[in-house]
Short mmCIF file of C-alpha atoms in Angstrom, two decimals:
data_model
loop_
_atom_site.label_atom_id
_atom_site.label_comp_id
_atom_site.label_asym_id
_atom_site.label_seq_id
_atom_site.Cartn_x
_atom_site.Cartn_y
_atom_site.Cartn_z
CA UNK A 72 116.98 -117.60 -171.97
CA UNK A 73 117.51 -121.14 -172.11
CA UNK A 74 118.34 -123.22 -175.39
CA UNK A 75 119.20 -126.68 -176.76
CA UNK A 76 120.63 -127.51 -180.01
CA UNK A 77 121.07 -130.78 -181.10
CA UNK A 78 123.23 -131.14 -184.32
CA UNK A 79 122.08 -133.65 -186.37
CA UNK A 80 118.51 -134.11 -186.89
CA UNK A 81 119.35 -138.11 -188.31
CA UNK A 82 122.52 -140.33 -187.11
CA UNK A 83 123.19 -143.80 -188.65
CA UNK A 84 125.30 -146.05 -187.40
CA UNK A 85 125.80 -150.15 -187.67
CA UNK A 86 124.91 -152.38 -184.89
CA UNK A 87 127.72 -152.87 -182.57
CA UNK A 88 129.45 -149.22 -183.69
CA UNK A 89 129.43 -146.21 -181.08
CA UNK A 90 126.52 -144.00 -181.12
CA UNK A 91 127.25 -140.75 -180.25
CA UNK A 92 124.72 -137.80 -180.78
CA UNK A 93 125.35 -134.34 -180.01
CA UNK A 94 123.85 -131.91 -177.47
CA UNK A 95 125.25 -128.03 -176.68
CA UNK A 96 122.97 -125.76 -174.40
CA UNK A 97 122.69 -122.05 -173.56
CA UNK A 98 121.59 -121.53 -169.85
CA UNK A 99 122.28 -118.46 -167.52
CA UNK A 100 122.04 -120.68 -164.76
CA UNK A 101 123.60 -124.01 -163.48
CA UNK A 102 121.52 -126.14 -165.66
CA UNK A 103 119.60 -129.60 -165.16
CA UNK A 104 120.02 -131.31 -168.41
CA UNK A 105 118.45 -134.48 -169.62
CA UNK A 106 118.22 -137.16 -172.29
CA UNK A 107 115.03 -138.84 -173.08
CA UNK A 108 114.17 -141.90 -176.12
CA UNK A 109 111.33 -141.93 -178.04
CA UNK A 110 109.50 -144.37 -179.85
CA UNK A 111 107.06 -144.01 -182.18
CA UNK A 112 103.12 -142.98 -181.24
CA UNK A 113 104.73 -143.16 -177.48
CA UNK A 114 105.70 -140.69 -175.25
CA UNK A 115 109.11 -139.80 -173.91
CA UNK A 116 111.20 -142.09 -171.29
CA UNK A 117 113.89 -140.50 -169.03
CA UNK A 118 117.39 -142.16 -170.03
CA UNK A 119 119.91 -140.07 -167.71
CA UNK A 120 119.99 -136.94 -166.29
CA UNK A 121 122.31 -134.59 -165.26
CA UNK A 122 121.70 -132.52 -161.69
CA UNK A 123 125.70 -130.49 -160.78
CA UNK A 124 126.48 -134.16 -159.55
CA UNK A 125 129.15 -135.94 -161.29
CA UNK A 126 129.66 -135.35 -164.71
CA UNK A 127 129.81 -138.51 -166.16
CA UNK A 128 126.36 -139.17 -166.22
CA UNK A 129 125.41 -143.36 -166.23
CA UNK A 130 121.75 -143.99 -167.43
CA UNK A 131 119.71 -146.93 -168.78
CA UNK A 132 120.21 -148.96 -171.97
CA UNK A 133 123.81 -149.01 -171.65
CA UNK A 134 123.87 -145.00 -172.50
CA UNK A 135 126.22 -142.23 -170.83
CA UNK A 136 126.14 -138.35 -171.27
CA UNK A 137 129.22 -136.25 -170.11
CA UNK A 138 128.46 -132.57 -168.73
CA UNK A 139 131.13 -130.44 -170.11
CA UNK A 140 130.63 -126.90 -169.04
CA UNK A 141 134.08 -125.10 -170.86
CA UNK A 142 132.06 -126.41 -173.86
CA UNK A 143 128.62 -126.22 -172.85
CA UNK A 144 127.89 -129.84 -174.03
CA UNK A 145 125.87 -132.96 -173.43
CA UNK A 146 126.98 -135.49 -175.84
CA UNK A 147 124.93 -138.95 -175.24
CA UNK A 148 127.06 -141.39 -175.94
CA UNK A 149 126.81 -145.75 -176.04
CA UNK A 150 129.61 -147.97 -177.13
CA UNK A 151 127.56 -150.58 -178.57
CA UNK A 152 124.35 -149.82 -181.31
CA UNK A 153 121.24 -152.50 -180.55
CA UNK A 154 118.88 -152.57 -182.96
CA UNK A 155 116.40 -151.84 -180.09
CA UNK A 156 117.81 -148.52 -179.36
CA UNK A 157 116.85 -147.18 -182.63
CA UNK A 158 114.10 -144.25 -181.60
CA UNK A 159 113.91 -140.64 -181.62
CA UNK A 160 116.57 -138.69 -179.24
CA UNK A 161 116.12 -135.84 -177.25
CA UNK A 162 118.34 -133.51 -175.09
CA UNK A 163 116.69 -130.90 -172.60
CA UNK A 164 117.32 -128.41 -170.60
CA UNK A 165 115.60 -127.21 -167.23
CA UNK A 166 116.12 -124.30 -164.53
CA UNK A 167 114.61 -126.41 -161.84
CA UNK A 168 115.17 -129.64 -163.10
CA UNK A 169 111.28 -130.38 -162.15
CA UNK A 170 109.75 -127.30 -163.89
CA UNK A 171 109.81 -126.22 -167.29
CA UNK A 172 111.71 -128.20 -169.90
CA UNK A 173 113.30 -126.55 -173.34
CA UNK A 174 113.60 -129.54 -175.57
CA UNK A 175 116.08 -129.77 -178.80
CA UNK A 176 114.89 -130.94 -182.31
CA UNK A 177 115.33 -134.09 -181.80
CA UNK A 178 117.67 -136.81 -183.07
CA UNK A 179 116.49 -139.83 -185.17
CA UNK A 180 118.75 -142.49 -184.38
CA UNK A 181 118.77 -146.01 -187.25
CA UNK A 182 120.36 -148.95 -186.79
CA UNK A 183 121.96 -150.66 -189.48
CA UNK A 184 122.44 -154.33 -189.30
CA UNK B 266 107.40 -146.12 -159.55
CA UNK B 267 106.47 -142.18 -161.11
CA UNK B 268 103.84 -143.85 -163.73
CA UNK B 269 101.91 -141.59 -166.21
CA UNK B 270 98.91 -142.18 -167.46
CA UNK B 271 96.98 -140.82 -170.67
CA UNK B 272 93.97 -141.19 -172.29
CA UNK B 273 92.79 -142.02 -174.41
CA UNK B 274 96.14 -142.80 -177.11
CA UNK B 275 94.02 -141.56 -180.18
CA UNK B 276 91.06 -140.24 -180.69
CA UNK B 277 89.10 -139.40 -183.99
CA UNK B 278 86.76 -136.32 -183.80
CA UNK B 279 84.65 -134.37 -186.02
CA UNK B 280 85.78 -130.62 -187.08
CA UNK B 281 83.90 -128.38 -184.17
CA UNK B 282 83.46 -131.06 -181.23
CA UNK B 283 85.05 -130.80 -177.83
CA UNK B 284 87.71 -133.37 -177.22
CA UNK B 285 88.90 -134.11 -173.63
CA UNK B 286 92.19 -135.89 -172.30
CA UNK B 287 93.33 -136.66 -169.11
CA UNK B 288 96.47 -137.14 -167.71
CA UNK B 289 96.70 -139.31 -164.41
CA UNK B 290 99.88 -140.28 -161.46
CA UNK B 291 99.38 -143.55 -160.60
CA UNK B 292 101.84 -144.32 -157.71
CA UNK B 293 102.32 -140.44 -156.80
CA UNK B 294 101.17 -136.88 -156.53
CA UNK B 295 101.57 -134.67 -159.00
CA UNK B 296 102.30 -131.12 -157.77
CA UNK B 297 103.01 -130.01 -161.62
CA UNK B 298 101.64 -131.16 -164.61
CA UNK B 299 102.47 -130.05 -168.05
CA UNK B 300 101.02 -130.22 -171.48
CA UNK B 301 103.20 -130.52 -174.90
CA UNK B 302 101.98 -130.75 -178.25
CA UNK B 303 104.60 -132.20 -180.92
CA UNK B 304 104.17 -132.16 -184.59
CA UNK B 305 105.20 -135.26 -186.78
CA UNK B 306 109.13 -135.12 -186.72
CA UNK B 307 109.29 -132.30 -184.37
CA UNK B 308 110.16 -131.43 -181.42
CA UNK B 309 107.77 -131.09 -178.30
CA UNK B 310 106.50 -127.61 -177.54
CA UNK B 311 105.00 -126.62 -174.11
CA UNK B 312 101.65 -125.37 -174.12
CA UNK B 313 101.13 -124.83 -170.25
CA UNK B 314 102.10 -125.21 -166.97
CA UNK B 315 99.56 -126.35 -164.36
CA UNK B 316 99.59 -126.28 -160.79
CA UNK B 317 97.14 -128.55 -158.49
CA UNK B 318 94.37 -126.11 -157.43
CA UNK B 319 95.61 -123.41 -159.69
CA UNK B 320 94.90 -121.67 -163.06
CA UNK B 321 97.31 -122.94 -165.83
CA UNK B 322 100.09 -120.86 -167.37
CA UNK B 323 99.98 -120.58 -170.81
CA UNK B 324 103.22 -120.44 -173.00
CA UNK B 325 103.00 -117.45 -175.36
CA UNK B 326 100.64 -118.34 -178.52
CA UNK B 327 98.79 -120.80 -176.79
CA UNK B 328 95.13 -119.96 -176.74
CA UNK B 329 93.72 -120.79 -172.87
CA UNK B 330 90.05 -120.76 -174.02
CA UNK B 331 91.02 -123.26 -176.96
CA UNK B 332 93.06 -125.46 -174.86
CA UNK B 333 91.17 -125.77 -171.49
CA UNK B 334 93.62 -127.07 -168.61
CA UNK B 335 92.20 -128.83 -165.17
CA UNK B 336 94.31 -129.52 -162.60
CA UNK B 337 91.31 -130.49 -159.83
CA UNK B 338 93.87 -132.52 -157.85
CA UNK B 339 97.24 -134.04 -157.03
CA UNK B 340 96.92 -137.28 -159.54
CA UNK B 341 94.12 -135.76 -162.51
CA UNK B 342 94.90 -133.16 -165.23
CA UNK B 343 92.75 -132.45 -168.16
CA UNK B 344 93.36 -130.84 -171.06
CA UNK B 345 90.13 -130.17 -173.19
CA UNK B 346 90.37 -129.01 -176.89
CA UNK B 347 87.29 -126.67 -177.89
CA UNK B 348 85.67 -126.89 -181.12
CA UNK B 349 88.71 -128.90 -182.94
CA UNK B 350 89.67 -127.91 -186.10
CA UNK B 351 92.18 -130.24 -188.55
CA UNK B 352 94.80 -128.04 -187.21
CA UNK B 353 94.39 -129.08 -184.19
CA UNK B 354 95.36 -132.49 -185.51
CA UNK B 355 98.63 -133.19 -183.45
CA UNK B 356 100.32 -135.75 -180.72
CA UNK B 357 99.38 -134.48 -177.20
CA UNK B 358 101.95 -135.31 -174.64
CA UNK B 359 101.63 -134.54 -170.64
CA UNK B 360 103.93 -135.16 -168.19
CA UNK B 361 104.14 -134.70 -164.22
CA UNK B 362 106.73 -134.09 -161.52
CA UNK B 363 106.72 -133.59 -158.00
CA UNK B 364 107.95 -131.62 -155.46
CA UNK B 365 111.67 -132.77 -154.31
CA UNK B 366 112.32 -135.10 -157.62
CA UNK B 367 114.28 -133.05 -160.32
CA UNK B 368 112.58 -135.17 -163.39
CA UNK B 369 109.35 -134.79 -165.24
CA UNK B 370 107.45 -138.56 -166.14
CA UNK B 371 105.99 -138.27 -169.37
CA UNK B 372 102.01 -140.61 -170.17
CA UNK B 373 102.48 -142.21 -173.56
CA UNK B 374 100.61 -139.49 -175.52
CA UNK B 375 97.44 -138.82 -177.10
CA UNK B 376 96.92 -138.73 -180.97
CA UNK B 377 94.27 -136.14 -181.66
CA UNK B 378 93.07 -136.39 -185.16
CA UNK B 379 90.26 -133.83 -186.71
CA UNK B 380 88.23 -134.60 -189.35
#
């Protein structure tokens, strides 16, 4: 069975500090793993995914996510904290990448000027 | 491209109505559609699986004749809440994804409040 765990359910950081936030997975099969954002009352936008590609993953926003299988990680990372990008986090995993997602608890990301 | 569409964003009901919300693909069709329901501060939890033309798979726990899914075509799914009760009260999230494109597209959600 598939699993996400996301340590951390609240990270603070200043603006202009690295954000990192913290994704491991359990998957019996080459996994598709993703990173989505959410805002409040709003649903969930797609930042970067991760398909057996490359494992330096580039998405929007500025934010990167490197696969790392010996540790079974997915760490989203961004050099730079905006304001803006403070929002609820969320790592997933998927069998077929288009069919069912297992989502982790969520991250709440703040800002600090 | 791969827009989502829900409806309505929030809805207010009385305790034992029938509440309906649809989930649309604007610029693409929708071979899969799926239904989450997320708490406040919690993660989102998949209630079912639908396939265009096909009955819905329900995750284990999730009641099919409490939470009717339509999938009638490629672009429309429904998801119809029978006789709401407060705990039904929750934030109703579909998303879609079709064949060849290893991503789901999430709508923006539907806040379901029973009084």
């Amino acid at each position: 069975a598939q699993s996400v765990t996301q340590l951390g359910s609240h990270v603070s950081v200043s603006e202009g500090a690295l954000v990192l936030l913290r994704c491991n997975y359990s998957s019996s099969v080459p996994p598709y793993l993703f990173w989505y954002v959410q805002y409040p009352n709003q649903g969930l936008q797609l930042l970067l995914k991760y398909t057996s590609a490359a494992t330096l993953v580039k998405g929007i926003n500025g934010f990167e996510a490197e696969f790392k299988k010996s540790e079974t990680s997915f760490h989203l990372t961004k050099p730079s904290a905006h304001m803006s990008d403070a929002a609820e986090y969320f790592c997933a995993v998927s069998e077929t990448g288009g069919g069912k997602l297992i989502f982790g608890q969520g991250t709440e990301l703040s800002v600090k000027p | 491209g791969a827009v989502v569409s829900q409806h309505p964003s929030r809805v207010i009901c009385k305790s034992g109505t029938s509440v309906k919300i649809e989930c649309r693909s604007l610029d693409f069709q929708a071979t899969t559609m799926f239904w989450y329901r997320q708490f406040p501060k919690q993660s989102l939890m998949l209630m079912a699986t639908s396939n265009e033309g096909s009955k819905a798979t329900y995750e284990q726990g999730v009641e099919k004749d409490k939470f009717l899914i339509n999938h009638a075509s490629l672009t429309l799914s429904t998801l119809t809440v029978t006789s709401a009760h407060p705990e039904d009260s929750s934030f109703y999230i579909c998303s879609a994804s079709f064949a060849g494109k290893n991503i789901q597209y999430f709508g923006a959600g539907t806040r379901l409040s029973v009084l």
